[in-house]
XYZ file of C-alpha atoms in Angstrom:
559
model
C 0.000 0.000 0.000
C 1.320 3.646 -0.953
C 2.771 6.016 1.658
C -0.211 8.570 2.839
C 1.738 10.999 0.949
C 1.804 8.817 -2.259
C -0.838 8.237 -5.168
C -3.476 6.218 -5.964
C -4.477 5.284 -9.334
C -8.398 5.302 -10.126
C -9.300 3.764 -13.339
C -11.987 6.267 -14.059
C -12.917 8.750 -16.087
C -13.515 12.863 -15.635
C -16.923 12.278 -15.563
C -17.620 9.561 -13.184
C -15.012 12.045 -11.225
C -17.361 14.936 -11.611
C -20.135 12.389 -10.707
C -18.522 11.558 -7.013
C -17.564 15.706 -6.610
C -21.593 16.083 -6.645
C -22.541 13.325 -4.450
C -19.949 14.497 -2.151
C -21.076 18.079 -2.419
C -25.031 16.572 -2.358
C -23.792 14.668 1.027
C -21.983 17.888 2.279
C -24.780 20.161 2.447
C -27.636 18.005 3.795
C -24.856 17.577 6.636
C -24.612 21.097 6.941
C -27.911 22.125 6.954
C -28.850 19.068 9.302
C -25.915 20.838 12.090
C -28.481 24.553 11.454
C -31.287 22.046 12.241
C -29.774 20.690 15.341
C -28.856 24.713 16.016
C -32.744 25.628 15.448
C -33.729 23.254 17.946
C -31.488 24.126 20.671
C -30.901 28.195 19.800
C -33.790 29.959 20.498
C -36.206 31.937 18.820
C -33.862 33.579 16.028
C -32.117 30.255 15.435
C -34.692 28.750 12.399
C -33.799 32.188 10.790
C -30.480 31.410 10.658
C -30.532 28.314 8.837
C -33.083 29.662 6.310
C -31.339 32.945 5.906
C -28.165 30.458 4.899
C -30.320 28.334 2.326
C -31.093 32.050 0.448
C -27.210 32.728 -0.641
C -24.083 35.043 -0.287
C -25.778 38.089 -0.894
C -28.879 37.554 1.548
C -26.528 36.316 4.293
C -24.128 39.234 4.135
C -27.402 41.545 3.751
C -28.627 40.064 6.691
C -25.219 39.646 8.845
C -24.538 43.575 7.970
C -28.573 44.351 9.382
C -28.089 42.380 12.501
C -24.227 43.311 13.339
C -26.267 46.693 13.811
C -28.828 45.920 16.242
C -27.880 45.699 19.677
C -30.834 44.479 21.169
C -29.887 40.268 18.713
C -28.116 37.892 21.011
C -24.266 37.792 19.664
C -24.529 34.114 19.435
C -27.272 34.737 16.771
C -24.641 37.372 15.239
C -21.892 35.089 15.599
C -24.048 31.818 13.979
C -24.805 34.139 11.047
C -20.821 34.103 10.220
C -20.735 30.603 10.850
C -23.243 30.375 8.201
C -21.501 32.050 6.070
C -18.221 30.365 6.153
C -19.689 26.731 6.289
C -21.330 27.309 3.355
C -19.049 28.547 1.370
C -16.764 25.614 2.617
C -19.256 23.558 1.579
C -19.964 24.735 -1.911
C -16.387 24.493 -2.699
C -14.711 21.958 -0.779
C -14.910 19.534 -4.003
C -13.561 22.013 -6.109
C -10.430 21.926 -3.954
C -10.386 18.067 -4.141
C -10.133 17.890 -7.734
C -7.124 20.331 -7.458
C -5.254 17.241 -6.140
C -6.381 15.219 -9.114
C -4.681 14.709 -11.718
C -4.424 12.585 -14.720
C -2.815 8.950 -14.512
C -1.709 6.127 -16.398
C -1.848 2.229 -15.929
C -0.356 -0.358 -17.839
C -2.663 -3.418 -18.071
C -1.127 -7.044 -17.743
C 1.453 -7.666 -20.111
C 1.615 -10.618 -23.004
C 4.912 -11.655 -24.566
C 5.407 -10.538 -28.332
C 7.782 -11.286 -30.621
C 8.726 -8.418 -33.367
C 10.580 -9.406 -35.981
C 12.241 -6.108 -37.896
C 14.467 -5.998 -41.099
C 17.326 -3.825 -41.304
C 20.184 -3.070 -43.261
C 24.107 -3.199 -41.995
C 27.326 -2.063 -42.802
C 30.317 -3.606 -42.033
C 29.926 -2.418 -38.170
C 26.371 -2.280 -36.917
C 22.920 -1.825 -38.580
C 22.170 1.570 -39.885
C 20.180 3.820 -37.853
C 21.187 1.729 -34.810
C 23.462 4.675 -32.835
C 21.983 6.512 -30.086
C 22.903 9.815 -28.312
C 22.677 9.745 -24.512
C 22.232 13.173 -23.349
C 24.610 14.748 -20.964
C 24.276 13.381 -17.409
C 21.929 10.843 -19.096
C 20.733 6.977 -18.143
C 22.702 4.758 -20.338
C 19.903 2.274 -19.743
C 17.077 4.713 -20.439
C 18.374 5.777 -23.696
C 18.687 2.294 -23.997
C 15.196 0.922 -23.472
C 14.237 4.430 -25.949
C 16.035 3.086 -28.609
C 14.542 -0.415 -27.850
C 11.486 1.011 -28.221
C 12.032 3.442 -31.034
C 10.173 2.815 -35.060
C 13.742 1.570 -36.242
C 13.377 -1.418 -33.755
C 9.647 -1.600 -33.591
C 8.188 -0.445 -36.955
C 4.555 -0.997 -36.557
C 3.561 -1.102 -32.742
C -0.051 -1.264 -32.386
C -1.471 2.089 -30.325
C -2.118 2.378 -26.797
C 0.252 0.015 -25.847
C 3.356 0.063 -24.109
C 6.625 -2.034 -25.051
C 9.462 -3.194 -22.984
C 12.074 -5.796 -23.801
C 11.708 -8.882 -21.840
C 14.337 -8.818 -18.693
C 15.124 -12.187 -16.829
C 17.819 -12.845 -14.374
C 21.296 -14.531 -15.322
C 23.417 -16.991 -13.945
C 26.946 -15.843 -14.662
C 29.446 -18.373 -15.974
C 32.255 -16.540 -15.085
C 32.832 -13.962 -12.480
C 36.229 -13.434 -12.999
C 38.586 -13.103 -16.192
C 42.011 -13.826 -17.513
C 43.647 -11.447 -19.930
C 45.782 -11.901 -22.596
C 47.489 -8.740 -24.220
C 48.934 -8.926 -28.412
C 48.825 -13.127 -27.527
C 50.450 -13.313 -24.095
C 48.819 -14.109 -20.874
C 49.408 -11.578 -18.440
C 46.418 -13.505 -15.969
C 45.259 -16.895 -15.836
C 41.767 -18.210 -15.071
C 39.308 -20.911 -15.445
C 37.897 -20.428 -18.389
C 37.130 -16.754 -19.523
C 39.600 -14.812 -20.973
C 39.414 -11.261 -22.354
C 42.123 -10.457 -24.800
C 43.385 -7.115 -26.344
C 45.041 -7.313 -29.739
C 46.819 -4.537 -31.868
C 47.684 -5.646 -35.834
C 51.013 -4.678 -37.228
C 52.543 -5.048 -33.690
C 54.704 -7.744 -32.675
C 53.010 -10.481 -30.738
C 55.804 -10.400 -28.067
C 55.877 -7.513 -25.735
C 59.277 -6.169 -25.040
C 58.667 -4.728 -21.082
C 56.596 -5.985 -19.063
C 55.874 -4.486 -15.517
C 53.628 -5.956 -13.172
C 52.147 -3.663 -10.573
C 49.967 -5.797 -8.720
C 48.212 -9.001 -9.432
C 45.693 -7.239 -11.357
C 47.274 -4.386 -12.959
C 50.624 -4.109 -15.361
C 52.392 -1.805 -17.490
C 53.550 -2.757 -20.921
C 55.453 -1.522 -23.364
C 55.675 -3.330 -27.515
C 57.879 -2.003 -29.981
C 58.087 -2.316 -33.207
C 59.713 -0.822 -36.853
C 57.239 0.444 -38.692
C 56.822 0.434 -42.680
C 55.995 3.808 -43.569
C 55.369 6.913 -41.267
C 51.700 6.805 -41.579
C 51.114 3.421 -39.864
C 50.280 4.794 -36.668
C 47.330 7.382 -37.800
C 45.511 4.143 -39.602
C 46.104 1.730 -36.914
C 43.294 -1.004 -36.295
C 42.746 -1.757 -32.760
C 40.739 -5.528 -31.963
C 38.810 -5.713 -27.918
C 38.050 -8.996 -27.862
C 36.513 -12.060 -25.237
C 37.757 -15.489 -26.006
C 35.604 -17.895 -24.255
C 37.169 -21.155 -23.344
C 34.715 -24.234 -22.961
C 37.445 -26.098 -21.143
C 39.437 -24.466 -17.941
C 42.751 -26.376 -18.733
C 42.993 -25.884 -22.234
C 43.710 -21.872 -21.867
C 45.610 -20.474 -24.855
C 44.971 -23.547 -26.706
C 41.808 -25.071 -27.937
C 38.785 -22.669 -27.297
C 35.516 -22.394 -28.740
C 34.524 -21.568 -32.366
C 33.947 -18.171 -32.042
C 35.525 -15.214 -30.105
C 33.406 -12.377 -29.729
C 35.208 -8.822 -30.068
C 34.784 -5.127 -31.095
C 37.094 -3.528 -33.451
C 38.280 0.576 -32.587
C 39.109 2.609 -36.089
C 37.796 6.035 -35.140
C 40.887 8.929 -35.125
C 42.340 11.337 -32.822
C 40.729 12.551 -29.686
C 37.283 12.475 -29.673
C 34.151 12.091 -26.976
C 33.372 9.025 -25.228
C 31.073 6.227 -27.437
C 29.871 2.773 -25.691
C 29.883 -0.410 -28.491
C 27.591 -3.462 -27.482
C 27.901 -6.727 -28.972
C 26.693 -10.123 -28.053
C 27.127 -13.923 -29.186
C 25.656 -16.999 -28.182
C 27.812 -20.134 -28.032
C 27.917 -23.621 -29.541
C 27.034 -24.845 -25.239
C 23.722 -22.016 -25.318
C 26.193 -19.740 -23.137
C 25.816 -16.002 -24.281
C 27.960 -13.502 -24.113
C 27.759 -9.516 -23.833
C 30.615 -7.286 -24.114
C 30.176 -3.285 -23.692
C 33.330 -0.885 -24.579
C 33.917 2.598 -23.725
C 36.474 4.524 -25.576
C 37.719 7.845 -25.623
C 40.957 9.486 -27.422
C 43.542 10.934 -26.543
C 45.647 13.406 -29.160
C 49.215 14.824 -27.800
C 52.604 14.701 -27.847
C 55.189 13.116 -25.410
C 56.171 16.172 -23.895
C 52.672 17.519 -23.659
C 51.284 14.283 -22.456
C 50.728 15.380 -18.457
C 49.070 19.209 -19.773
C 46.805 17.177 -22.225
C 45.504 14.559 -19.945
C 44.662 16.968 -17.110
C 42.648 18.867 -19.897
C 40.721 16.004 -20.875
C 40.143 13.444 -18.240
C 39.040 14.990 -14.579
C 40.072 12.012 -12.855
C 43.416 12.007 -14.142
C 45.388 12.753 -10.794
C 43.114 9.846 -9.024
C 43.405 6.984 -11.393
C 46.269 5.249 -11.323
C 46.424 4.518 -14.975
C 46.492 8.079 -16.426
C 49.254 8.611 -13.993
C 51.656 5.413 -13.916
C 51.402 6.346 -18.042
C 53.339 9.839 -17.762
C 55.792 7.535 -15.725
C 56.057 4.860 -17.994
C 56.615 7.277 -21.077
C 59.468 9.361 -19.140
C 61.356 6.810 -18.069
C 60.514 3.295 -20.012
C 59.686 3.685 -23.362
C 62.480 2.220 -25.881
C 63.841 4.957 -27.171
C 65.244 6.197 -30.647
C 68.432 4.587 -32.206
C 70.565 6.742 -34.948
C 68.953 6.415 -38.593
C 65.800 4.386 -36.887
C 61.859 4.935 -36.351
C 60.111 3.437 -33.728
C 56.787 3.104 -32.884
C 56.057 1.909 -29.210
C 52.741 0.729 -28.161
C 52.332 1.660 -24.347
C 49.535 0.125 -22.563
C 48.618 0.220 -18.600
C 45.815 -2.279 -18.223
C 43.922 -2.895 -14.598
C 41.420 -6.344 -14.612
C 38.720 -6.137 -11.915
C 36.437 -8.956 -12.241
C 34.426 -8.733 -15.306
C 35.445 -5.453 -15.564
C 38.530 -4.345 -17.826
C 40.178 -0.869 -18.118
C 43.201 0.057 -20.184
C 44.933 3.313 -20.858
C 46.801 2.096 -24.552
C 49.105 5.293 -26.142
C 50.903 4.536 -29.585
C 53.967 7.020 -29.703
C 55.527 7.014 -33.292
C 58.973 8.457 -33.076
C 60.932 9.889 -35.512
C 63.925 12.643 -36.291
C 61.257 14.917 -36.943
C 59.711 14.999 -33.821
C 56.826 12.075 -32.469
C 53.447 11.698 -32.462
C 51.283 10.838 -29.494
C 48.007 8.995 -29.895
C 46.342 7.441 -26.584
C 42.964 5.357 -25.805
C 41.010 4.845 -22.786
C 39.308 1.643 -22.866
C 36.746 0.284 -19.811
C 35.150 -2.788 -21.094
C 32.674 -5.014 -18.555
C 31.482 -8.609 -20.213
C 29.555 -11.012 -19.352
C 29.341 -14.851 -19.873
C 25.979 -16.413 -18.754
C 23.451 -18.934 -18.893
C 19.870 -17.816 -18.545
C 16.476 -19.849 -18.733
C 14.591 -18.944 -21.713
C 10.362 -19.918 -21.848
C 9.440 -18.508 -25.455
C 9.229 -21.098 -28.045
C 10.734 -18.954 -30.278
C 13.631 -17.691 -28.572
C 14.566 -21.151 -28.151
C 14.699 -22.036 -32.170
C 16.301 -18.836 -32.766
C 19.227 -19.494 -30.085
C 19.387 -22.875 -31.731
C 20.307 -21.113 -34.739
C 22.839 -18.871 -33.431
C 24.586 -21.726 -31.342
C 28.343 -21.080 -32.510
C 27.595 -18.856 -35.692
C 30.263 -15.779 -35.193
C 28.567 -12.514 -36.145
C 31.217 -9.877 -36.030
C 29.007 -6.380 -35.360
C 27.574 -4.009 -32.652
C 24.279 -4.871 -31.650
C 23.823 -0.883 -30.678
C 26.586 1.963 -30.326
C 25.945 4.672 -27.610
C 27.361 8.120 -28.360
C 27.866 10.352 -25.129
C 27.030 13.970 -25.447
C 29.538 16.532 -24.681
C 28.951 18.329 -21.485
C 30.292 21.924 -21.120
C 31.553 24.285 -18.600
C 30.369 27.690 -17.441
C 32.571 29.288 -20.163
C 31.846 26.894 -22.358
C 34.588 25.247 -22.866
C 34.438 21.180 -23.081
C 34.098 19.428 -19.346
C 36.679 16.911 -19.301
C 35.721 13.118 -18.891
C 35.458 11.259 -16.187
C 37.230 7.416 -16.249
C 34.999 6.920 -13.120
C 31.801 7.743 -14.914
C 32.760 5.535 -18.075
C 33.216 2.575 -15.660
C 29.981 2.881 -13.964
C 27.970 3.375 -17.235
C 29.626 0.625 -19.093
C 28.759 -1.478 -16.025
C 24.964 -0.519 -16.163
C 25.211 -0.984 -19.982
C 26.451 -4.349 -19.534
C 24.180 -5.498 -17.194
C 21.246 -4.025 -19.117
C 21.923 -6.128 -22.046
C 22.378 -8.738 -20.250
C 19.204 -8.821 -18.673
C 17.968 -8.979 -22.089
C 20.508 -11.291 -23.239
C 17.971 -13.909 -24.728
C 15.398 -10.742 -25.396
C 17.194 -9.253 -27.962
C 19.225 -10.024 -31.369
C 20.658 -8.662 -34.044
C 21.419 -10.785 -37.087
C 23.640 -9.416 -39.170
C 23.664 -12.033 -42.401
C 19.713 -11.792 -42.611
C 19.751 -8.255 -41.777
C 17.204 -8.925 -39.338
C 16.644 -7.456 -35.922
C 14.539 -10.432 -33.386
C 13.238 -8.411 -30.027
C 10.774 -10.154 -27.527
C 8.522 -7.522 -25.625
C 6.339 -7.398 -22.783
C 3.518 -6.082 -24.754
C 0.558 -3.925 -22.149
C -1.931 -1.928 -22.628
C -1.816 1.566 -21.681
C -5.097 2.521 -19.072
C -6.238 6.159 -18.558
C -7.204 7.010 -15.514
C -6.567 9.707 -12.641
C -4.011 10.263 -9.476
C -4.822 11.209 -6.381
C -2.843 11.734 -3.290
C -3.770 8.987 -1.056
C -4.830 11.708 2.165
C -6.955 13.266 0.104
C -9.143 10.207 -0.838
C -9.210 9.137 2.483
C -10.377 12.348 3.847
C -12.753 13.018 1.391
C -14.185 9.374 2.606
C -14.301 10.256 5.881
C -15.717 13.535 5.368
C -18.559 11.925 3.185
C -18.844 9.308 5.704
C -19.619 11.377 8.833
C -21.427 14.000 6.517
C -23.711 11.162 5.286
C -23.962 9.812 9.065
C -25.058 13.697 10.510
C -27.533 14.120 7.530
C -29.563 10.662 8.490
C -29.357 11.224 11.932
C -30.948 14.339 12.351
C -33.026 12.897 9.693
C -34.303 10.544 11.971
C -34.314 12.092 15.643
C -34.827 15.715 15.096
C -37.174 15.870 12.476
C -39.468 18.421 11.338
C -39.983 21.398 11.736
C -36.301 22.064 12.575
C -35.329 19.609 9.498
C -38.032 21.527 7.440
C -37.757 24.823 5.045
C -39.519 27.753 5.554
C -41.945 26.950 2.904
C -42.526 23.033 4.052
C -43.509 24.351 6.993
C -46.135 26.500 5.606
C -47.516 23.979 3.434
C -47.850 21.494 6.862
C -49.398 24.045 8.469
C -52.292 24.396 5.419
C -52.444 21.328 4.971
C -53.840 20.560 8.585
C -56.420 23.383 8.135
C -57.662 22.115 5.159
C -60.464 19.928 4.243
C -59.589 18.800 0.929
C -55.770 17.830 0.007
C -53.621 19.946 -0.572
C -50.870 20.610 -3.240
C -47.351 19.987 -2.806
C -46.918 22.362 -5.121
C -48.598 25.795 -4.146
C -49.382 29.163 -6.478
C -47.795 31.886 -4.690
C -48.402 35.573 -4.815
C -47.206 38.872 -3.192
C -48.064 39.801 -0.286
C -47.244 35.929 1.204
C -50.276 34.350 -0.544
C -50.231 30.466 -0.900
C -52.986 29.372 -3.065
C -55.412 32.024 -2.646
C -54.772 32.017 1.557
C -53.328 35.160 2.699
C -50.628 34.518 5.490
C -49.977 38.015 6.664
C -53.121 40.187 8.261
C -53.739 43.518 6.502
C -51.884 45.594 9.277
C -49.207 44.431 11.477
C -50.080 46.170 15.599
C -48.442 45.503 18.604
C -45.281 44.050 17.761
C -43.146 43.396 20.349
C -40.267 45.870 21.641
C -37.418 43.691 20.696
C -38.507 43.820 16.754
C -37.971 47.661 16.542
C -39.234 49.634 13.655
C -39.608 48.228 10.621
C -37.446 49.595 7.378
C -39.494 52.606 5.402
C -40.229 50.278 2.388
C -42.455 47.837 4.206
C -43.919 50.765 6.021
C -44.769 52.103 2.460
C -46.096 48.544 1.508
């Protein structure tokens, strides 16, 4: 049940709404004028006036309240009851109209079916077209996410009033911690899961290695490069290699790796790649990359990074890189280029990060290119009910697919002077994380196949209910209100009775009735002065009125 401060969905319309407002208004003033009834009985002579003064309106009651504030010789209770009046009633009359203020209009999504949509694309070498998302500055990775899940390029023909969400189930994860291998070397053993980071036209074998801690290393490749423009085309490969048995690391694996391939240039914001494979065991796997670039110089490399990443003086791979570059990098021999491939690389269970810089250098001068990398996968097994999901993962079992399912571009975020914030490492992590998770929980929800340029998505399809909000106090005081209201009305109803229960002109229609020999009317003919079919309430001339009335106003006098 919602906190009293909370709301309440009603699945009901304005009119049905409006409906209630008048009962509860119809409820509030029989209560009312059932307290003036209780008042008339107990108050005295001028107490009936009261109550029929207050069934006339505003203007007779302030008419009224104004003539009797100026008499001394009226009780002050009567004086002060007239207020009372006043303000009840107006209470009254618009009570409901401050109830619907809290109302407001809601929706409800109705119990959700399973549907499968099948949508065709088209692909490039990379991804399918149209398939690259923005997430806006201080974003949710996942909400843009579920957007694009939900967008015409995924869904082309959703059917209106509904509501679709990709089907999320819990995973069992295979492996919760990874090995790494870095251009073909294991730097970290494991059993069975193995992420491994590849550059082409460098040599396999790395030529320093330093090992910080169990989990983290520096290390340096170098090579001889071909021509001087090797470095600005280089081809970087991120890649899991999932090994089906846990002794036969580095040697026979399974028939497909799954990996992500970097060719963008030069510094540039950060952009999260998702891909996905399922293997020849029913096993999937889900890898999300963040990368960002780096463009500088050697010299300039600890001004640069300070520029671009905000976290550079608290994460220890942005700094033990301005170390390693000073003071371990191979360095030029006479007559020689060199290009040296740099890379500081921290594994935290599923989670890799790595800080790679390719340094070309040359008589000339060198040139300085550097990539962060944070990459989380995942390797699971997850129970899957729809028929169809089943005979598509069939399919799949072992096929390699090399594309993103979905690439996430991160907006630029600026400063006061707008200038470009710098990044974050901390913030790629944690959204890389969330990414990663996200797909997974959709692991068996969601594929895209690239050879049949087809996109498979299974939704929880619900229908969308209109209805209205309302803050949970207010319904329950407007229930309690009626309640009591509705209990006062009957009440007096039923033990006080008339005449105090009775209007002015029920009580002269009693009191004909009881004179009269034939029945008479509900409904009576009246006529000026006070004449109720064709009897004549008033005498001709009023004489010896009592002290306490006072003299009469100058237009009855006239009358």
């Amino acid at each position: 049940m919602p906190a009293l401060t909370g709301k309440i969905f009603l699945s009901i319309s304005i009119f049905v709404l409006n409906v209630a407002l008048a009962a509860f208004k119809f409820v509030l003033a029989n209560a009312v004028a059932a307290c003036f009834a209780i008042y008339a009985m107990r108050g005295g002579g001028y107490a009936k006036s009261v109550g029929w003064i207050r069934s006339s309106g505003y203007l007779e009651m302030i008419k009224t309240s104004f003539n009797t504030f100026k008499r001394k010789n009226v009780p002050g209770s009567v004086k002060w009851a007239l207020i009372v009046a006043f303000i009840v009633t107006l209470v009254a009359n618009f009570l409901d109209k401050g109830i619907s203020s809290f109302v407001s209009p809601g929706f409800r999504l109705g119990q959700p079916k399973e549907v499968m949509v099948i949508s065709p694309q088209a692909h490039n070498d990379v991804m399918f077209f149209g398939w690259s998302f923005i997430v806006p500055a201080n974003g949710s990775f996942v909400s843009t996410m579920e957007r694009a899940l939900n967008s015409s390029i995924a869904n082309p023909s959703p059917d209106d009033g509904h509501v679709y969400s990709p089907v999320r189930s819990d995973y069992t994860p295979v492996c919760t911690d990874f090995g790494f291998k870095f251009q073909g070397e294991i730097m970290r053993n494991d059993t069975g899961c193995v992420v491994e980071i590849q550059f082409d036209s460098f040599s396999n074998k790395t030529s320093i290695k330093t090992e910080r801690s169990p989990n983290q290393w520096s290390i340096i490749v170098a090579t001889i490069p071909k021509g001087s423009d090797r470095l600005i085309n280089k081809q970087a490969t991120w890649g899991l290699l999932y090994f089906m048995d846990p002794n036969s690391l580095g040697s026979k694996r399974d028939d497909a790796c799954l990996f992500l391939e970097d060719y963008r240039d030069y510094y540039d914001y950060p952009k999260t790649s998702i891909a996905k494979h399922v293997y020849e065991n029913g096993d999937i796997a889900v890898v999300a990359m963040t990368t960002t670039r780096l463009h500088s110089s050697v010299n300039e490399y600890d001004l640069e990074a300070a520029k671009t990443f905000s976290t550079y003086h608290s994460d220890d791979l942005l700094l033990t890189m301005n170390e390693t570059i000073r003071t371990k990098m191979i360095p030029t021999q006479p007559g020689q280029e060199w290009q040296n491939l740099i890379a500081e690389i921290r594994v935290a269970n599923s989670t890799v990060e790595a800080f790679v810089c390719m340094v070309f250098i040359a008589e000339d001068g060198d040139k300085f290119l550097c990539v962060y990398v944070t990459m989380t996968m995942h390797v699971f097994k997850q129970p899957v009910h729809n028929n169809q999901i089943q005979l598509l993962i069939e399919r799949l079992k072992g096929k390699q697919y090399h594309g993103q399912h979905m690439v996430l571009e991160h907006s630029p975020e600026f400063t006061k002077d707008n200038t470009l914030a710098p990044i974050s490492t901390m913030k790629m992590r944690n959204d890389t994380v969330a990414v990663a998770d996200y797909m997974a929980r959709i692991g068996s929800s969601f594929f895209a196949i690239f050879p049949e340029n087809t996109a498979y998505i299974l939704y929880d399809k619900a229908e969308v209910k209109a209805g209205l909000e309302i803050p949970l106090w207010v319904l329950i005081a407007a229930g309690i209100i009626m309640l009591v209201s509705f209990c006062v009305w009957q009440l007096t109803h039923w033990l006080v009775g008339p005449p105090h229960t009775s209007s002015l002109y029920s009580i002269v229609r009693t009191q004909l009735a009881e004179t009269s020999v034939t029945p008479f009317p509900r409904l009576m003919r009246f006529k000026l002065p006070l004449v109720f079919e064709d009897v004549n309430l008033l005498p001709d001339k009023v004489e010896n009125l009592p002290d306490e009335i006072g003299t009469l106003p100058e237009d009855t006098k006239s009358e």
